[in-house]
mmCIF file of C-alpha atoms in Angstrom:
data_model
loop_
_atom_site.group_PDB
_atom_site.id
_atom_site.type_symbol
_atom_site.label_atom_id
_atom_site.label_comp_id
_atom_site.label_asym_id
_atom_site.label_seq_id
_atom_site.Cartn_x
_atom_site.Cartn_y
_atom_site.Cartn_z
ATOM 1 C CA MET A 1 91.623 88.671 92.669
ATOM 2 C CA THR A 2 93.843 89.334 95.687
ATOM 3 C CA ASP A 3 93.727 92.031 98.671
ATOM 4 C CA MET A 4 96.900 93.910 98.716
ATOM 5 C CA ASP A 5 97.401 94.860 102.368
ATOM 6 C CA GLY A 6 98.283 91.768 104.645
ATOM 7 C CA VAL A 7 98.622 89.765 101.726
ATOM 8 C CA LEU A 8 101.052 91.199 99.225
ATOM 9 C CA ILE A 9 102.470 93.748 101.880
ATOM 10 C CA ARG A 10 102.318 94.414 105.488
ATOM 11 C CA GLU A 11 103.193 97.908 107.666
ATOM 12 C CA GLY A 12 105.019 98.981 104.532
ATOM 13 C CA HIS A 13 107.005 95.856 103.431
ATOM 14 C CA LEU A 14 106.752 93.147 101.199
ATOM 15 C CA ILE A 15 105.292 89.790 102.087
ATOM 16 C CA PRO A 16 107.892 87.105 101.166
ATOM 17 C CA GLY A 17 106.465 85.623 97.980
ATOM 18 C CA ALA A 18 104.264 88.244 96.770
ATOM 19 C CA ASP A 19 106.658 89.348 94.299
ATOM 20 C CA GLU A 20 107.043 85.999 92.630
ATOM 21 C CA PHE A 21 103.360 85.421 92.748
ATOM 22 C CA ILE A 22 102.439 88.592 90.912
ATOM 23 C CA ARG A 23 105.373 87.588 88.385
ATOM 24 C CA ARG A 24 104.057 84.241 87.992
ATOM 25 C CA LEU A 25 100.315 85.435 87.280
ATOM 26 C CA ARG A 26 102.070 88.239 84.693
ATOM 27 C CA SER A 27 104.104 85.531 82.847
ATOM 28 C CA LYS A 28 101.343 83.246 82.133
ATOM 29 C CA ASP A 29 99.191 86.109 80.950
ATOM 30 C CA ARG A 30 96.273 85.347 83.700
ATOM 31 C CA PRO A 31 93.960 87.957 84.275
ATOM 32 C CA PHE A 32 93.764 89.502 87.734
ATOM 33 C CA LEU A 33 93.401 92.265 89.805
ATOM 34 C CA VAL A 34 94.621 93.521 93.190
ATOM 35 C CA LEU A 35 91.763 94.807 95.413
ATOM 36 C CA THR A 36 91.936 97.394 98.356
ATOM 37 C CA ASN A 37 89.521 99.065 100.510
ATOM 38 C CA ASN A 38 91.574 101.986 100.864
ATOM 39 C CA SER A 39 90.091 104.673 99.036
ATOM 40 C CA ILE A 40 93.146 107.255 99.979
ATOM 41 C CA TYR A 41 95.250 106.551 96.947
ATOM 42 C CA THR A 42 94.905 106.304 93.091
ATOM 43 C CA PRO A 43 95.903 103.605 91.160
ATOM 44 C CA HIS A 44 99.050 105.362 90.084
ATOM 45 C CA ASP A 45 100.145 106.091 93.426
ATOM 46 C CA LEU A 46 99.487 102.356 94.625
ATOM 47 C CA SER A 47 101.368 101.161 91.317
ATOM 48 C CA ALA A 48 104.525 103.251 92.177
ATOM 49 C CA ARG A 49 104.368 102.145 95.864
ATOM 50 C CA LEU A 50 104.136 98.327 95.127
ATOM 51 C CA THR A 51 106.670 98.839 92.450
ATOM 52 C CA ASN A 52 108.867 100.634 95.142
ATOM 53 C CA LEU A 53 108.712 97.399 97.307
ATOM 54 C CA GLY A 54 109.433 95.210 94.276
ATOM 55 C CA ILE A 55 106.404 94.450 92.698
ATOM 56 C CA PRO A 56 106.346 96.249 89.378
ATOM 57 C CA LEU A 57 102.468 96.317 88.761
ATOM 58 C CA PRO A 58 100.417 98.692 86.008
ATOM 59 C CA GLU A 59 97.585 100.733 87.461
ATOM 60 C CA GLU A 60 95.304 98.519 85.322
ATOM 61 C CA HIS A 61 95.841 95.851 87.638
ATOM 62 C CA ILE A 62 94.845 97.984 90.745
ATOM 63 C CA TRP A 63 90.751 98.012 91.720
ATOM 64 C CA THR A 64 90.345 100.447 94.736
ATOM 65 C CA SER A 65 86.832 100.961 96.533
ATOM 66 C CA ALA A 66 87.201 104.569 95.492
ATOM 67 C CA LEU A 67 87.340 103.321 91.515
ATOM 68 C CA ALA A 68 84.457 100.984 92.628
ATOM 69 C CA THR A 69 82.467 103.682 94.362
ATOM 70 C CA ALA A 70 82.905 106.170 91.435
ATOM 71 C CA GLN A 71 81.758 103.596 88.943
ATOM 72 C CA PHE A 72 78.362 102.703 91.327
ATOM 73 C CA LEU A 73 77.821 106.404 91.319
ATOM 74 C CA ASP A 74 78.445 106.804 87.766
ATOM 75 C CA ASP A 75 75.862 103.850 86.890
ATOM 76 C CA GLN A 76 73.151 105.303 89.553
ATOM 77 C CA ARG A 77 73.129 108.877 89.030
ATOM 78 C CA PRO A 78 75.661 110.188 86.035
ATOM 79 C CA GLY A 79 76.693 113.489 85.913
ATOM 80 C CA GLY A 80 75.898 113.882 90.077
ATOM 81 C CA THR A 81 77.017 115.965 92.679
ATOM 82 C CA ALA A 82 78.783 114.981 95.779
ATOM 83 C CA TYR A 83 80.123 116.435 98.838
ATOM 84 C CA VAL A 84 83.185 113.857 99.677
ATOM 85 C CA ILE A 85 85.044 113.233 102.748
ATOM 86 C CA GLY A 86 88.244 111.630 101.493
ATOM 87 C CA GLU A 87 91.571 112.164 99.468
ATOM 88 C CA ALA A 88 92.968 112.130 96.078
ATOM 89 C CA GLY A 89 92.264 108.581 95.541
ATOM 90 C CA LEU A 90 88.414 109.159 95.812
ATOM 91 C CA THR A 91 87.954 112.732 94.562
ATOM 92 C CA THR A 92 90.269 111.855 91.444
ATOM 93 C CA ALA A 93 87.849 108.738 90.701
ATOM 94 C CA LEU A 94 84.727 110.588 90.951
ATOM 95 C CA TYR A 95 86.164 113.739 88.727
ATOM 96 C CA ASP A 96 87.052 110.804 86.156
ATOM 97 C CA VAL A 97 83.558 109.641 85.936
ATOM 98 C CA GLY A 98 82.283 113.509 85.703
ATOM 99 C CA TYR A 99 80.900 114.265 89.315
ATOM 100 C CA THR A 100 81.292 117.680 90.514
ATOM 101 C CA LEU A 101 82.614 118.041 94.064
ATOM 102 C CA SER A 102 79.995 120.321 96.072
ATOM 103 C CA GLU A 103 78.558 121.464 99.418
ATOM 104 C CA ALA A 104 75.321 122.842 98.044
ATOM 105 C CA ASP A 105 72.677 120.653 98.131
ATOM 106 C CA PRO A 106 74.787 117.739 96.882
ATOM 107 C CA ASP A 107 73.243 114.253 95.459
ATOM 108 C CA TYR A 108 75.199 112.240 97.659
ATOM 109 C CA VAL A 109 77.613 112.638 100.568
ATOM 110 C CA VAL A 110 80.276 110.181 99.813
ATOM 111 C CA LEU A 111 82.316 109.123 102.908
ATOM 112 C CA GLY A 112 86.064 107.508 102.278
ATOM 113 C CA GLU A 113 89.433 107.131 103.910
ATOM 114 C CA THR A 114 91.335 110.154 105.109
ATOM 115 C CA ARG A 115 94.689 110.540 106.994
ATOM 116 C CA ALA A 116 92.808 112.923 109.333
ATOM 117 C CA TYR A 117 89.231 113.088 109.682
ATOM 118 C CA SER A 118 87.969 116.974 110.035
ATOM 119 C CA ILE A 119 85.079 117.283 112.960
ATOM 120 C CA ASP A 120 84.175 120.202 110.473
ATOM 121 C CA ALA A 121 83.753 117.939 107.684
ATOM 122 C CA ILE A 122 82.082 115.477 109.472
ATOM 123 C CA THR A 123 79.516 117.885 110.770
ATOM 124 C CA ARG A 124 79.018 119.330 107.388
ATOM 125 C CA ALA A 125 78.376 115.917 106.085
ATOM 126 C CA ILE A 126 75.697 115.152 108.977
ATOM 127 C CA ARG A 127 73.783 118.542 107.867
ATOM 128 C CA LEU A 128 73.890 117.256 104.319
ATOM 129 C CA VAL A 129 72.830 113.989 105.253
ATOM 130 C CA THR A 130 69.966 115.525 107.607
ATOM 131 C CA ASN A 131 68.670 117.721 104.805
ATOM 132 C CA GLY A 132 68.426 114.935 102.278
ATOM 133 C CA ALA A 133 71.452 113.748 100.900
ATOM 134 C CA ARG A 134 71.883 110.109 100.086
ATOM 135 C CA PHE A 135 74.582 108.588 101.990
ATOM 136 C CA ILE A 136 77.674 106.438 100.390
ATOM 137 C CA ALA A 137 80.474 104.963 102.211
ATOM 138 C CA THR A 138 83.658 103.485 100.004
ATOM 139 C CA ASN A 139 83.873 100.609 102.709
ATOM 140 C CA PRO A 140 83.172 99.292 106.078
ATOM 141 C CA ASP A 141 86.440 99.064 107.712
ATOM 142 C CA ALA A 142 86.143 100.223 111.517
ATOM 143 C CA THR A 143 90.006 100.555 111.854
ATOM 144 C CA GLY A 144 92.881 100.538 109.666
ATOM 145 C CA PRO A 145 96.654 99.562 110.192
ATOM 146 C CA THR A 146 99.423 101.871 111.093
ATOM 147 C CA PRO A 147 102.897 101.213 112.550
ATOM 148 C CA GLU A 148 101.587 102.643 115.528
ATOM 149 C CA GLY A 149 98.445 100.439 116.005
ATOM 150 C CA PRO A 150 95.099 101.003 114.714
ATOM 151 C CA GLN A 151 93.418 104.175 113.852
ATOM 152 C CA PRO A 152 89.599 104.920 113.070
ATOM 153 C CA ALA A 153 88.803 104.015 109.607
ATOM 154 C CA CYS A 154 85.812 104.725 107.183
ATOM 155 C CA GLY A 155 83.231 102.576 109.138
ATOM 156 C CA ALA A 156 83.819 103.986 112.334
ATOM 157 C CA VAL A 157 83.322 107.481 110.887
ATOM 158 C CA ALA A 158 80.346 106.333 109.117
ATOM 159 C CA ALA A 159 78.893 104.633 112.489
ATOM 160 C CA LEU A 160 79.252 108.353 113.793
ATOM 161 C CA ILE A 161 77.234 109.998 110.897
ATOM 162 C CA THR A 162 74.386 107.363 111.436
ATOM 163 C CA LYS A 163 74.213 108.055 115.209
ATOM 164 C CA ALA A 164 73.631 111.547 114.266
ATOM 165 C CA THR A 165 71.271 111.188 111.685
ATOM 166 C CA GLY A 166 69.744 107.867 111.734
ATOM 167 C CA VAL A 167 70.788 107.067 108.107
ATOM 168 C CA GLU A 168 72.720 104.249 107.235
ATOM 169 C CA PRO A 169 75.273 104.147 104.540
ATOM 170 C CA TYR A 170 75.404 102.293 101.349
ATOM 171 C CA PHE A 171 79.024 100.551 101.561
ATOM 172 C CA VAL A 172 80.364 99.820 98.221
ATOM 173 C CA GLY A 173 83.442 98.261 99.089
ATOM 174 C CA LYS A 174 84.269 94.905 100.460
ATOM 175 C CA PRO A 175 82.497 92.884 101.624
ATOM 176 C CA ASN A 176 79.597 93.799 99.263
ATOM 177 C CA PRO A 177 79.838 91.730 96.137
ATOM 178 C CA LEU A 178 79.580 94.715 93.874
ATOM 179 C CA MET A 179 82.995 95.554 94.344
ATOM 180 C CA MET A 180 83.809 91.681 93.320
ATOM 181 C CA ARG A 181 81.274 91.863 90.200
ATOM 182 C CA GLU A 182 82.664 95.174 89.052
ATOM 183 C CA GLY A 183 86.132 93.921 89.127
ATOM 184 C CA LEU A 184 85.113 90.983 87.383
ATOM 185 C CA ASN A 185 83.416 92.724 84.573
ATOM 186 C CA LYS A 186 86.686 94.775 84.468
ATOM 187 C CA ILE A 187 89.133 92.069 83.675
ATOM 188 C CA GLN A 188 86.143 89.867 81.959
ATOM 189 C CA ALA A 189 86.505 86.832 84.029
ATOM 190 C CA HIS A 190 83.554 84.499 85.188
ATOM 191 C CA SER A 191 83.029 83.769 89.030
ATOM 192 C CA GLU A 192 83.285 79.988 88.545
ATOM 193 C CA VAL A 193 86.837 80.267 87.261
ATOM 194 C CA THR A 194 87.873 83.283 89.812
ATOM 195 C CA ALA A 195 89.449 83.141 93.176
ATOM 196 C CA MET A 196 89.685 85.375 95.784
ATOM 197 C CA ILE A 197 92.734 85.651 98.161
ATOM 198 C CA GLY A 198 92.634 87.617 101.301
ATOM 199 C CA ASP A 199 93.632 88.035 105.046
ATOM 200 C CA ARG A 200 90.328 88.997 106.598
ATOM 201 C CA MET A 201 87.183 86.646 106.970
ATOM 202 C CA ASP A 202 84.968 89.417 107.399
ATOM 203 C CA THR A 203 85.705 91.188 104.031
ATOM 204 C CA ASP A 204 87.898 89.429 101.720
ATOM 205 C CA VAL A 205 86.730 85.828 102.495
ATOM 206 C CA LEU A 206 82.986 86.896 102.802
ATOM 207 C CA CYS A 207 82.995 88.928 99.690
ATOM 208 C CA GLY A 208 84.519 86.079 97.539
ATOM 209 C CA ILE A 209 81.848 83.466 98.954
ATOM 210 C CA GLU A 210 79.166 86.147 98.141
ATOM 211 C CA ALA A 211 80.534 86.454 94.678
ATOM 212 C CA GLY A 212 80.492 82.831 93.718
ATOM 213 C CA LEU A 213 84.461 82.641 94.030
ATOM 214 C CA GLU A 214 86.996 80.037 95.431
ATOM 215 C CA THR A 215 88.232 81.584 98.553
ATOM 216 C CA PHE A 216 91.794 81.772 100.212
ATOM 217 C CA LEU A 217 92.695 82.688 103.364
ATOM 218 C CA VAL A 218 96.059 83.853 103.985
ATOM 219 C CA LEU A 219 97.440 83.813 107.524
ATOM 220 C CA SER A 220 100.069 86.821 107.280
ATOM 221 C CA GLY A 221 97.360 89.476 108.082
ATOM 222 C CA VAL A 222 94.439 90.429 110.240
ATOM 223 C CA THR A 223 92.411 86.987 110.705
ATOM 224 C CA GLN A 224 94.482 84.477 112.791
ATOM 225 C CA ALA A 225 94.150 80.705 112.684
ATOM 226 C CA ASP A 226 92.296 80.745 116.044
ATOM 227 C CA GLU A 227 89.970 83.379 114.831
ATOM 228 C CA ILE A 228 88.314 81.281 111.815
ATOM 229 C CA ASP A 229 86.033 79.168 113.691
ATOM 230 C CA ARG A 230 84.038 82.154 115.180
ATOM 231 C CA PHE A 231 82.685 82.735 111.558
ATOM 232 C CA PRO A 232 79.573 80.982 110.436
ATOM 233 C CA PHE A 233 81.632 80.317 106.867
ATOM 234 C CA ARG A 234 85.101 79.254 105.800
ATOM 235 C CA PRO A 235 87.387 79.769 102.958
ATOM 236 C CA SER A 236 87.874 77.086 100.349
ATOM 237 C CA ARG A 237 91.354 76.812 101.656
ATOM 238 C CA ILE A 238 93.859 78.408 104.310
ATOM 239 C CA VAL A 239 97.323 79.090 103.743
ATOM 240 C CA LYS A 240 100.404 80.501 105.927
ATOM 241 C CA SER A 241 100.926 83.447 103.440
ATOM 242 C CA ILE A 242 100.941 84.218 99.368
ATOM 243 C CA ALA A 243 104.133 82.243 98.811
ATOM 244 C CA ASP A 244 102.125 79.076 99.553
ATOM 245 C CA LEU A 245 100.185 79.641 96.610
ATOM 246 C CA VAL A 246 102.555 80.710 94.176
ATOM 247 C CA ASP A 247 102.639 76.781 92.246
ATOM 248 C CA VAL A 248 98.963 77.178 92.210
ATOM 249 C CA VAL A 249 98.887 79.878 89.535
#
């Protein structure tokens, strides 16, 4: 299991060694998934994006918080209805499991990532949650990276809705180990022989630990070396980048 942003790519560029790491996994026929909390894109979109950057990767090797959220809702309430704030990655995943998108008394309000949050959509979500819709969010990330700097992400908007309604969402994505367990089931892997590679202590490493996986922190993304000791848990191993793990495969 490996995170994408900060591990394989950063700000639209390939991190050196990422292409060789994925090639090594595929050549040795290792079961693996690339995980991302970003729910904007479909696996097809992400596959094309990675391929363009030099990492040919079939869609079946990509697992997003949108797919995990759709799987969770399908398990909880098959054929349900949802009011969605999000983009194609999330709406397509929900359609694919048989969900109907609706503003009229939906079973769930589902909050994901979007390039531009609409105050009208957020207001509608607040009213629906106040009236009894269950509140689900794809991930708790408060900000997302852009070339210009951080921008508000799903967790920040979820906090706004919670402040207005008094209702906390259920976050499906990392660090919820649910996303990891669904991923393990997808590739038919066992936690005892699986590792999680990530660039964030608060999501990737925490999720891996709670799912019972070996954890690798790369210092090519969000968490820096001087921040690690602030956390009450530690990864199994710390490396500079994914290039240091090519020979481990």
